Coordinates of C-alpha atoms in Angstrom, one line a residue:
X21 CA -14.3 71.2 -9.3
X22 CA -15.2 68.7 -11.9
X23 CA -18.8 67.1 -11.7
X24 CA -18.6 63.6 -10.2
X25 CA -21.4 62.9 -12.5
X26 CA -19.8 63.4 -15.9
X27 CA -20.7 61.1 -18.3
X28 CA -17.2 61.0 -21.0
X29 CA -18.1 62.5 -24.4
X30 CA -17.5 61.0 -28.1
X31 CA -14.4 60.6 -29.2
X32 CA -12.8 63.8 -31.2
X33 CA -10.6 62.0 -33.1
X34 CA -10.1 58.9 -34.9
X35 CA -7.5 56.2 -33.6
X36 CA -4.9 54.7 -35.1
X37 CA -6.3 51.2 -34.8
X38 CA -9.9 50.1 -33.5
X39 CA -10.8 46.4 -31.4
X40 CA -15.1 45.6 -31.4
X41 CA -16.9 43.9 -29.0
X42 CA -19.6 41.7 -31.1
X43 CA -22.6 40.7 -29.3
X44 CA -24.1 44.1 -28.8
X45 CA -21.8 46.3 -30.5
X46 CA -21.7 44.8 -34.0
X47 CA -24.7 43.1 -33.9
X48 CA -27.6 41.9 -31.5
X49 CA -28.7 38.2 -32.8
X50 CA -28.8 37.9 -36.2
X51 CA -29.0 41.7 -36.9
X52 CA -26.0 44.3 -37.8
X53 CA -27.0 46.5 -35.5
X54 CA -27.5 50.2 -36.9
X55 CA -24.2 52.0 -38.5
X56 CA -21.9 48.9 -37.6
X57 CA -20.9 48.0 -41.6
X58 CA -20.6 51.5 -42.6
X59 CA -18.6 52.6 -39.8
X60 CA -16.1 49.6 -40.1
X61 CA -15.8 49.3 -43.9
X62 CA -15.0 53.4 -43.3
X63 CA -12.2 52.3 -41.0
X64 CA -10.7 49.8 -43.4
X65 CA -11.2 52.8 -46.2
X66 CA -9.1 54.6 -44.6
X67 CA -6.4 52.1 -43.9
X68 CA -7.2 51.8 -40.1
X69 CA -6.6 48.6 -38.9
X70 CA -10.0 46.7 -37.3
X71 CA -10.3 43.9 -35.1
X72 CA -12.9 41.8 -33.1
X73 CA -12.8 40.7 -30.0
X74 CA -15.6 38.3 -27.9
X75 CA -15.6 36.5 -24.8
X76 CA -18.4 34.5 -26.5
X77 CA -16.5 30.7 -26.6
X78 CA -20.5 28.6 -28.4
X79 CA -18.4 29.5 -32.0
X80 CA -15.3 29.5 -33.6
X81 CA -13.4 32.8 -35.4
X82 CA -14.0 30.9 -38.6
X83 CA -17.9 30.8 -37.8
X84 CA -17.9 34.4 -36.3
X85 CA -16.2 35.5 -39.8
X86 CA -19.1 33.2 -41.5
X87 CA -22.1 35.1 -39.4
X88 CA -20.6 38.4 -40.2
X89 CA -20.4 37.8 -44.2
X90 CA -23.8 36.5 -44.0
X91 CA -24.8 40.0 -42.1
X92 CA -22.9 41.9 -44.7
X93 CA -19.3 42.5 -43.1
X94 CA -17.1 40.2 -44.6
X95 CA -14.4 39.8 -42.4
X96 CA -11.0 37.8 -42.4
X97 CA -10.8 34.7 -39.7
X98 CA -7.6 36.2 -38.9
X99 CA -9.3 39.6 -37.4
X100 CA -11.2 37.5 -34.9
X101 CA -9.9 36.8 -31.4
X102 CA -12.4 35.0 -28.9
X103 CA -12.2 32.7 -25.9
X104 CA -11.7 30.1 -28.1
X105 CA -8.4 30.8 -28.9
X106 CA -7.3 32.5 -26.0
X107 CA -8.1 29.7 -23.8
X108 CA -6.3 26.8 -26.4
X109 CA -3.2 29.2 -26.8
X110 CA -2.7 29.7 -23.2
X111 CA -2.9 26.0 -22.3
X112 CA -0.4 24.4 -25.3
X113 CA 2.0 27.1 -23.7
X114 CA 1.9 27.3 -20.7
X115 CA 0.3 23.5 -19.7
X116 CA 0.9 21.8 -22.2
X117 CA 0.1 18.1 -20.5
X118 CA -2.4 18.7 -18.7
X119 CA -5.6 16.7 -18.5
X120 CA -8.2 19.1 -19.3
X121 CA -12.2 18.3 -18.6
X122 CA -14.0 20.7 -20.4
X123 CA -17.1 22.0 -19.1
X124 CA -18.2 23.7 -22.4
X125 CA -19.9 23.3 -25.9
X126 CA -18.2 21.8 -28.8
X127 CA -16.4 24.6 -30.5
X128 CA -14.1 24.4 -26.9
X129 CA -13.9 20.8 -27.2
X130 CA -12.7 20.7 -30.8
X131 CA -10.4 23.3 -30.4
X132 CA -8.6 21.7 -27.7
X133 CA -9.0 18.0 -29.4
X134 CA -7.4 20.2 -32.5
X135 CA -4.6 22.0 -30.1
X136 CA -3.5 17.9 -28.6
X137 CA -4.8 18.8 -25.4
X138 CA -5.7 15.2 -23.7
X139 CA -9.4 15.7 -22.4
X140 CA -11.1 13.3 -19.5
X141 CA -14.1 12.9 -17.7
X142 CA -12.4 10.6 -15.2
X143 CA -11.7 12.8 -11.8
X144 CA -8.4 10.9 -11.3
X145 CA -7.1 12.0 -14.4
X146 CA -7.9 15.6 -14.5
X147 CA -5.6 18.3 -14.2
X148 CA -7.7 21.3 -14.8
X149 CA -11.2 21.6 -14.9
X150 CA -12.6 24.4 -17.8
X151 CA -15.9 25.6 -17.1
X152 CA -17.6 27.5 -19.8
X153 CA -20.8 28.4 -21.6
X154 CA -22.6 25.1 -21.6
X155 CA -25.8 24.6 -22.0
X156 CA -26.2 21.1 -21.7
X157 CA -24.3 21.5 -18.0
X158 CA -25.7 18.6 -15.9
X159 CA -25.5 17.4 -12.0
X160 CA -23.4 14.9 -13.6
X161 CA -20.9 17.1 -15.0
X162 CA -20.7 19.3 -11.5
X163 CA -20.3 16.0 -9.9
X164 CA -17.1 15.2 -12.0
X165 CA -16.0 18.7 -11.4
X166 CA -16.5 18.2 -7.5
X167 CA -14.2 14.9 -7.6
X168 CA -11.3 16.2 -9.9
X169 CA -11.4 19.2 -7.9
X170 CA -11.2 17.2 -4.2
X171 CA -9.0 14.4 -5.3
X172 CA -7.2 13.2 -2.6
X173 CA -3.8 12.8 -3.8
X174 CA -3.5 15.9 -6.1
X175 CA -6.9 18.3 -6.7
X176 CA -7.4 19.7 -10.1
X177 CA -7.1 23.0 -10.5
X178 CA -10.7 25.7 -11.9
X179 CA -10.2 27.8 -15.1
X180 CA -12.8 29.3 -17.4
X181 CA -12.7 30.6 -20.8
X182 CA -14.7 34.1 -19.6
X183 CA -16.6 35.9 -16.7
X184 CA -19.9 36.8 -18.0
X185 CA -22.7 36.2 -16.3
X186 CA -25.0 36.0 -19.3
X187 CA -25.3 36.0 -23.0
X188 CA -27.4 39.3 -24.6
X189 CA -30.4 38.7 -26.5
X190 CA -32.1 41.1 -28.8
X191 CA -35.1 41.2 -27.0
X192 CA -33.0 41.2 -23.2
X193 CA -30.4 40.1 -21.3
X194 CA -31.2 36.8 -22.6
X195 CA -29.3 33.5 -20.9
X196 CA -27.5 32.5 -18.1
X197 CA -23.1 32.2 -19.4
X198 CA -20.3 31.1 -17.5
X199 CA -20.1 32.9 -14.7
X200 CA -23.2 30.6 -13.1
X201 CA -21.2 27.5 -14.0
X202 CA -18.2 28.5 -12.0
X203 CA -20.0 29.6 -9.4
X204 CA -21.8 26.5 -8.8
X205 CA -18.2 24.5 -8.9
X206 CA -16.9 27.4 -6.1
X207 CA -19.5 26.9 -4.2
X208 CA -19.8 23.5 -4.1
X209 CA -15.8 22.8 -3.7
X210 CA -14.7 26.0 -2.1
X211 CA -12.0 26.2 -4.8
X212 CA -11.8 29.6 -6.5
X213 CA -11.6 29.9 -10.4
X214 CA -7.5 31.2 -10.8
X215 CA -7.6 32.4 -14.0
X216 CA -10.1 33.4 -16.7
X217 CA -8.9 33.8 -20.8
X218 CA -11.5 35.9 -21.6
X219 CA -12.0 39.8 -20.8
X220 CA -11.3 41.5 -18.7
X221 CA -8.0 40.1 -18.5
X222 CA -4.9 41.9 -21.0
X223 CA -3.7 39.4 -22.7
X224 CA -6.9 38.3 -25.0
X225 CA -6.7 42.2 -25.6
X226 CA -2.6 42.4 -26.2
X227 CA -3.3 38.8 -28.9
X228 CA -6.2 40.0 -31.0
X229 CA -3.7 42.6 -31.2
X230 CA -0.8 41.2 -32.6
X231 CA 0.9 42.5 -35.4
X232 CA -1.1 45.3 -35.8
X233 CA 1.8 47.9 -35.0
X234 CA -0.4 50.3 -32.9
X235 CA 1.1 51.5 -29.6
X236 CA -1.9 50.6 -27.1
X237 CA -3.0 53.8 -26.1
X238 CA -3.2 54.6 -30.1
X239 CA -6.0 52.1 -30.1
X240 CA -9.6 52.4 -28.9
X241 CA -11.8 49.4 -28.0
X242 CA -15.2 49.8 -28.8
X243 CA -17.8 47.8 -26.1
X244 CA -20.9 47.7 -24.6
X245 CA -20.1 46.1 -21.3
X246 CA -18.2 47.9 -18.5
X247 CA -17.4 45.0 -16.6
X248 CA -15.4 43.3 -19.8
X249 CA -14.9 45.8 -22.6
X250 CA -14.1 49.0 -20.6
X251 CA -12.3 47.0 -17.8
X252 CA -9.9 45.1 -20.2
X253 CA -9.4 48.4 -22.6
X254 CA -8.3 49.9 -18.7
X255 CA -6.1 46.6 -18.2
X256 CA -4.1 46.8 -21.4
X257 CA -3.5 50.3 -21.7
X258 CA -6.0 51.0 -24.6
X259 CA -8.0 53.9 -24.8
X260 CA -11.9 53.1 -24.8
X261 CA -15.3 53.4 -26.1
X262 CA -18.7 52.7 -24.5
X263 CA -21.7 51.9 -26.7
X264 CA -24.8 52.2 -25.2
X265 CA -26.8 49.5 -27.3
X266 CA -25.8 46.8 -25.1
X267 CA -25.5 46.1 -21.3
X268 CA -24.2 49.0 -19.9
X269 CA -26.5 52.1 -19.1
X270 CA -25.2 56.1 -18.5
X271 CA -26.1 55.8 -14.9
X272 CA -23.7 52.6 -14.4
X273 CA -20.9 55.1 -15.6
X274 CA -21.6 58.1 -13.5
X275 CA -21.4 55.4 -10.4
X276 CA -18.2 54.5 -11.2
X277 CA -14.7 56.5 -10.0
X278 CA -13.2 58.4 -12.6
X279 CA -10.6 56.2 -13.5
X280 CA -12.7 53.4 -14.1
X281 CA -15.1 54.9 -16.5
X282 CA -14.6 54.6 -20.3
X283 CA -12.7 57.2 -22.1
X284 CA -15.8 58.3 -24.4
X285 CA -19.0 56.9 -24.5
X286 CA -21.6 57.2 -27.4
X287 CA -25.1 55.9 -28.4
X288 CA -24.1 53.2 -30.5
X289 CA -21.3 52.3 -33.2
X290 CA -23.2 54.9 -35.8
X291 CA -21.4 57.4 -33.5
X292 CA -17.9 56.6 -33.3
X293 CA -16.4 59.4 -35.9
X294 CA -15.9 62.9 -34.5
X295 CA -17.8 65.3 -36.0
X296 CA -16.8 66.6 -39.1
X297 CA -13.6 63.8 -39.4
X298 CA -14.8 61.4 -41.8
X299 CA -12.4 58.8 -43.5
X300 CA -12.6 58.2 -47.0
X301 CA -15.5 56.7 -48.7
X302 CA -16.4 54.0 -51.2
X303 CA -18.8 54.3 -53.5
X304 CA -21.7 51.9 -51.4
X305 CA -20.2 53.2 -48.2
X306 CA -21.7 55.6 -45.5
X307 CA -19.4 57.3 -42.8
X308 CA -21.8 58.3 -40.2
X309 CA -21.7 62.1 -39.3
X310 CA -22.8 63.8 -35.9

């Protein structure tokens, strides 16, 4: 009988294509954390395809691909899929005039001002209220939320760009994200949140994924959160890779069923080759070895 307790091992092969986490994974603050740029510029080496994927929505891609070149990745815009997008792609498709109030900082705002989304602050206009990371969320703002949301004639409906209930920090678990702003708004309102853009949901996974040309179980993501990496790896098929340098601890694994635990889990990014499979190398490039 297998051992309820059995933590997954490394991976012992590379995949055909490879999606990161960032906060965590990549980095912690300002920091590459330990392995990260020589294990993905071995990746792109060897012609496997690398993409990144947050839930974070306080930047844009073109800032995340900023941060990373200052940190010593350079990295395309067009690699980088976060809430961001998800959240502006989904609403020009599939609402596209809706009144959206925006409970969020202003890389959401702009993106949806850029998109032609019509934004309001006036209840009787609203058609969908967006909670998100925001830290300059008021009384005032949960007050226009509570209005919109119990019109009389036609409530608004709750969205949010991602589930996380906080933001990691290099020296902890850091601040509080969006999951405390939607719960205020359910709380208050009794109307539940019907759809979030951001992990674990498939399709922020199946769009950072576009074009790629990987069949989803030929591609591992790579994530230190069970709740969001491992569970939307699980959602769209992918195979899946906990790093322990984040949130997520061993014992958190061994509580869960079988199915839900990741497919391989390793100490941090430094350890994502197999033993002895190493791509090929530049000349200023390190392929970490177990």
């Amino acid at each position: 009988m297998a051992d309820p307790l059995h933590i997954p091992g490394p991976p012992t092969r590379l995949y055909s294509a490879y999606l990161f986490d960032l906060d965590g994974t990549v980095y912690l603050g300002d920091r590459l954390l330990p392995g990260a740029r020589e294990t993905v510029l071995g990746l792109r080496d060897a012609g496997i395809p690398v993409r990144f994927l947050s839930n974070n929505p306080t930047k844009n891609p073109a800032e995340y691909a900023q941060k990373l070149g200052q940190m010593g990745l350079p990295t395309p815009v067009e690699e980088i899929t976060n809430t961001v997008v998800s959240t502006t792609r989904w609403l020009r498709a599939n609402a596209p005039g809706a009144v959206v109030y925006p409970i969020a900082e202003m890389p959401v705002i702009d993106a949806l001002r850029a998109a032609g989304i019509a934004i309001s602050d006036d209840p009787r206009r609203i058609d969908i209220v967006l909670a998100s990371y925001d830290r300059t969320f008021t009384y005032a703002k949960l007050q226009i939320a509570f209005d919109a949301l119990w019109r009389a004639d036609r409530g608004a409906r709750l969205m949010s760009t991602n589930p996380d209930r906080y933001c990691p920090f290099p020296a902890g678990r850091g601040e509080p994200d969006t999951a405390g702003i939607v719960a205020a708004i359910e709380a208050t309102t009794g109307v539940r949140c019907e759809r979030t853009f951001g992990k674990p949901e498939a399709p922020i996974a199946q769009m950072a994924l576009e074009g790629v040309g990987v069949e989803p179980a030929e591609c591992a993501m790579v994530g230190d959160r069970l709740s969001t990496d491992i569970a939307v790896a699980r959602a769209a098929g992918l195979a899946s890779v906990l790093v322990l340098t984040g949130d997520s601890r061993p014992e958190e694994v061994q509580r869960l069923p079988p199915p839900q635990r990741p497919t391989h889990v390793v100490p941090s990014i430094a350890d994502l080759y197999p033993a002895g499979d190493a791509a090929p190398k530049g000349p200023d490039v390190y392929v970490p070895r177990r």
